[in-house]
Amino acid sequence: MLSESLPLVRCKKCGMGVMLPLSDYGQEGAAILYKAWVCDSPTCGYNLRIDRGQVTYGDVPKSSAHDGATGRLVARSAG
């Protein structure tokens, strides 16, 4: 759950959306809070990600989990 004391900031790319924090779990199962931040504007898709200490940023990921037709991220089934 997002702490109410954590201020959300406007996206520096589009200036309209809000950057939303996303959390994940590491390989050992430990929670990693705020591993990624993504703009909530559907037309922007700007994101920041921390992966093994490296910060990457850019537009909507071009992975197989992304549906280019709708511009939405698609959940992958586990298994």
Short mmCIF file of N, CA and C in Angstrom, two decimals:
data_model
loop_
_atom_site.label_atom_id
_atom_site.label_comp_id
_atom_site.label_asym_id
_atom_site.label_seq_id
_atom_site.Cartn_x
_atom_site.Cartn_y
_atom_site.Cartn_z
N MET A 1 0.84 -1.18 0.00
CA MET A 1 0.00 0.00 0.00
C MET A 1 0.88 1.23 0.00
N LEU A 2 0.50 2.22 -0.76
CA LEU A 2 1.25 3.46 -0.88
C LEU A 2 1.07 4.30 0.37
N SER A 3 2.17 4.73 0.94
CA SER A 3 2.12 5.56 2.13
C SER A 3 1.51 6.92 1.78
N GLU A 4 0.63 7.40 2.62
CA GLU A 4 0.00 8.69 2.35
C GLU A 4 0.98 9.84 2.51
N SER A 5 2.12 9.60 3.15
CA SER A 5 3.11 10.65 3.31
C SER A 5 4.05 10.74 2.12
N LEU A 6 3.98 9.77 1.20
CA LEU A 6 4.84 9.78 0.02
C LEU A 6 4.21 10.67 -1.05
N PRO A 7 4.85 11.80 -1.36
CA PRO A 7 4.27 12.68 -2.38
C PRO A 7 4.49 12.12 -3.78
N LEU A 8 3.47 12.13 -4.59
CA LEU A 8 3.59 11.70 -5.98
C LEU A 8 3.97 12.92 -6.82
N VAL A 9 4.81 12.69 -7.81
CA VAL A 9 5.29 13.80 -8.63
C VAL A 9 4.78 13.68 -10.05
N ARG A 10 4.68 14.81 -10.72
CA ARG A 10 4.28 14.83 -12.12
C ARG A 10 5.38 14.21 -12.98
N CYS A 11 4.97 13.60 -14.05
CA CYS A 11 5.91 13.02 -15.00
C CYS A 11 6.73 14.14 -15.63
N LYS A 12 8.05 13.97 -15.64
CA LYS A 12 8.94 14.98 -16.22
C LYS A 12 8.93 14.95 -17.75
N LYS A 13 8.39 13.87 -18.33
CA LYS A 13 8.35 13.79 -19.79
C LYS A 13 7.10 14.48 -20.35
N CYS A 14 5.92 14.06 -19.88
CA CYS A 14 4.69 14.60 -20.46
C CYS A 14 4.13 15.77 -19.64
N GLY A 15 4.46 15.83 -18.35
CA GLY A 15 3.98 16.93 -17.51
C GLY A 15 2.52 16.81 -17.11
N MET A 16 1.84 15.77 -17.57
CA MET A 16 0.42 15.61 -17.27
C MET A 16 0.16 14.44 -16.33
N GLY A 17 0.86 13.35 -16.54
CA GLY A 17 0.66 12.16 -15.73
C GLY A 17 1.37 12.26 -14.39
N VAL A 18 1.10 11.28 -13.53
CA VAL A 18 1.73 11.17 -12.22
C VAL A 18 2.57 9.91 -12.22
N MET A 19 3.78 9.98 -11.66
CA MET A 19 4.65 8.82 -11.58
C MET A 19 4.18 7.93 -10.43
N LEU A 20 3.82 6.69 -10.73
CA LEU A 20 3.32 5.75 -9.74
C LEU A 20 4.41 4.73 -9.40
N PRO A 21 4.63 4.47 -8.10
CA PRO A 21 5.66 3.50 -7.72
C PRO A 21 5.14 2.07 -7.83
N LEU A 22 6.02 1.17 -8.27
CA LEU A 22 5.70 -0.24 -8.36
C LEU A 22 6.74 -1.02 -7.56
N SER A 23 6.32 -2.06 -6.89
CA SER A 23 7.22 -2.89 -6.10
C SER A 23 7.32 -4.28 -6.71
N ASP A 24 8.32 -5.03 -6.28
CA ASP A 24 8.55 -6.35 -6.84
C ASP A 24 9.17 -7.23 -5.75
N TYR A 25 9.47 -8.46 -6.09
CA TYR A 25 10.16 -9.37 -5.19
C TYR A 25 11.47 -9.77 -5.83
N GLY A 26 12.54 -9.84 -5.03
CA GLY A 26 13.84 -10.26 -5.51
C GLY A 26 13.91 -11.76 -5.71
N GLN A 27 15.06 -12.23 -6.17
CA GLN A 27 15.24 -13.66 -6.43
C GLN A 27 15.14 -14.49 -5.16
N GLU A 28 15.49 -13.90 -4.03
CA GLU A 28 15.42 -14.59 -2.75
C GLU A 28 14.04 -14.45 -2.10
N GLY A 29 13.14 -13.73 -2.73
CA GLY A 29 11.79 -13.57 -2.21
C GLY A 29 11.59 -12.34 -1.34
N ALA A 30 12.63 -11.53 -1.17
CA ALA A 30 12.52 -10.32 -0.35
C ALA A 30 11.81 -9.23 -1.15
N ALA A 31 10.97 -8.47 -0.47
CA ALA A 31 10.25 -7.38 -1.12
C ALA A 31 11.21 -6.27 -1.49
N ILE A 32 11.05 -5.72 -2.69
CA ILE A 32 11.81 -4.57 -3.15
C ILE A 32 10.81 -3.46 -3.39
N LEU A 33 10.75 -2.51 -2.44
CA LEU A 33 9.79 -1.41 -2.56
C LEU A 33 10.26 -0.40 -3.59
N TYR A 34 9.33 0.06 -4.38
CA TYR A 34 9.57 1.13 -5.37
C TYR A 34 10.71 0.78 -6.33
N LYS A 35 10.66 -0.41 -6.87
CA LYS A 35 11.66 -0.86 -7.84
C LYS A 35 11.51 -0.13 -9.17
N ALA A 36 10.30 0.26 -9.48
CA ALA A 36 10.03 0.94 -10.75
C ALA A 36 9.01 2.04 -10.52
N TRP A 37 9.05 3.03 -11.38
CA TRP A 37 8.07 4.11 -11.38
C TRP A 37 7.57 4.24 -12.81
N VAL A 38 6.25 4.41 -12.98
CA VAL A 38 5.69 4.52 -14.32
C VAL A 38 4.67 5.66 -14.36
N CYS A 39 4.65 6.37 -15.48
CA CYS A 39 3.69 7.45 -15.67
C CYS A 39 2.31 6.84 -15.88
N ASP A 40 1.30 7.40 -15.21
CA ASP A 40 -0.04 6.84 -15.34
C ASP A 40 -0.80 7.33 -16.56
N SER A 41 -0.19 8.20 -17.35
CA SER A 41 -0.84 8.68 -18.57
C SER A 41 -0.74 7.61 -19.66
N PRO A 42 -1.86 7.12 -20.20
CA PRO A 42 -1.82 6.06 -21.20
C PRO A 42 -1.10 6.46 -22.48
N THR A 43 -1.01 7.74 -22.76
CA THR A 43 -0.33 8.17 -23.98
C THR A 43 1.17 8.38 -23.78
N CYS A 44 1.64 8.36 -22.54
CA CYS A 44 3.05 8.62 -22.24
C CYS A 44 3.83 7.32 -22.04
N GLY A 45 3.57 6.63 -20.94
CA GLY A 45 4.25 5.36 -20.66
C GLY A 45 5.68 5.48 -20.19
N TYR A 46 6.15 6.68 -19.85
CA TYR A 46 7.51 6.87 -19.36
C TYR A 46 7.72 6.06 -18.09
N ASN A 47 8.92 5.48 -17.91
CA ASN A 47 9.17 4.67 -16.73
C ASN A 47 10.62 4.74 -16.30
N LEU A 48 10.83 4.49 -15.01
CA LEU A 48 12.15 4.36 -14.41
C LEU A 48 12.19 2.99 -13.75
N ARG A 49 13.35 2.34 -13.79
CA ARG A 49 13.46 1.00 -13.20
C ARG A 49 14.84 0.83 -12.59
N ILE A 50 14.90 0.20 -11.43
CA ILE A 50 16.16 -0.13 -10.79
C ILE A 50 16.32 -1.64 -10.90
N ASP A 51 17.39 -2.08 -11.55
CA ASP A 51 17.63 -3.50 -11.75
C ASP A 51 19.09 -3.80 -11.47
N ARG A 52 19.34 -4.51 -10.36
CA ARG A 52 20.70 -4.85 -9.92
C ARG A 52 21.56 -3.59 -9.74
N GLY A 53 20.97 -2.56 -9.18
CA GLY A 53 21.70 -1.32 -8.91
C GLY A 53 21.81 -0.39 -10.10
N GLN A 54 21.35 -0.80 -11.26
CA GLN A 54 21.41 0.01 -12.47
C GLN A 54 20.06 0.68 -12.70
N VAL A 55 20.05 1.99 -12.90
CA VAL A 55 18.81 2.71 -13.17
C VAL A 55 18.65 2.85 -14.67
N THR A 56 17.51 2.38 -15.18
CA THR A 56 17.20 2.55 -16.59
C THR A 56 15.90 3.34 -16.70
N TYR A 57 15.75 4.06 -17.76
CA TYR A 57 14.53 4.84 -17.97
C TYR A 57 14.23 4.91 -19.45
N GLY A 58 12.98 5.21 -19.74
CA GLY A 58 12.57 5.28 -21.13
C GLY A 58 11.07 5.28 -21.30
N ASP A 59 10.66 4.88 -22.48
CA ASP A 59 9.24 4.84 -22.82
C ASP A 59 8.68 3.47 -22.53
N VAL A 60 7.48 3.20 -23.05
CA VAL A 60 6.81 1.92 -22.83
C VAL A 60 7.73 0.79 -23.28
N PRO A 61 7.94 -0.22 -22.44
CA PRO A 61 8.82 -1.34 -22.80
C PRO A 61 8.33 -2.06 -24.05
N LYS A 62 9.25 -2.54 -24.84
CA LYS A 62 8.92 -3.24 -26.08
C LYS A 62 9.02 -4.75 -25.89
N SER A 63 8.53 -5.23 -24.75
CA SER A 63 8.63 -6.66 -24.45
C SER A 63 7.39 -7.40 -24.92
N SER A 64 7.42 -8.73 -24.78
CA SER A 64 6.29 -9.56 -25.18
C SER A 64 5.09 -9.33 -24.26
N ALA A 65 5.32 -8.70 -23.10
CA ALA A 65 4.22 -8.44 -22.18
C ALA A 65 3.45 -7.18 -22.57
N HIS A 66 3.92 -6.47 -23.59
CA HIS A 66 3.27 -5.24 -24.02
C HIS A 66 2.43 -5.49 -25.26
N ASP A 67 1.20 -5.06 -25.22
CA ASP A 67 0.30 -5.20 -26.36
C ASP A 67 0.35 -3.91 -27.16
N GLY A 68 1.07 -3.90 -28.28
CA GLY A 68 1.23 -2.70 -29.08
C GLY A 68 -0.07 -2.16 -29.64
N ALA A 69 -1.05 -3.01 -29.85
CA ALA A 69 -2.32 -2.58 -30.43
C ALA A 69 -3.11 -1.69 -29.47
N THR A 70 -3.10 -2.01 -28.19
CA THR A 70 -3.86 -1.24 -27.23
C THR A 70 -3.01 -0.29 -26.41
N GLY A 71 -1.67 -0.49 -26.43
CA GLY A 71 -0.80 0.35 -25.63
C GLY A 71 -0.83 0.01 -24.15
N ARG A 72 -1.30 -1.18 -23.81
CA ARG A 72 -1.41 -1.58 -22.40
C ARG A 72 -0.46 -2.73 -22.10
N LEU A 73 -0.06 -2.82 -20.86
CA LEU A 73 0.74 -3.96 -20.43
C LEU A 73 -0.19 -5.14 -20.21
N VAL A 74 0.25 -6.30 -20.61
CA VAL A 74 -0.56 -7.50 -20.52
C VAL A 74 0.04 -8.42 -19.48
N ALA A 75 -0.77 -8.91 -18.56
CA ALA A 75 -0.30 -9.82 -17.52
C ALA A 75 0.04 -11.16 -18.14
N ARG A 76 1.19 -11.71 -17.76
CA ARG A 76 1.59 -13.03 -18.23
C ARG A 76 1.15 -14.07 -17.23
N SER A 77 0.78 -15.23 -17.71
CA SER A 77 0.40 -16.30 -16.80
C SER A 77 1.64 -16.91 -16.17
N ALA A 78 1.51 -17.31 -14.93
CA ALA A 78 2.64 -17.95 -14.24
C ALA A 78 2.66 -19.41 -14.61
N GLY A 79 3.77 -19.85 -15.18
CA GLY A 79 3.85 -21.27 -15.49
C GLY A 79 4.33 -21.59 -16.81
#
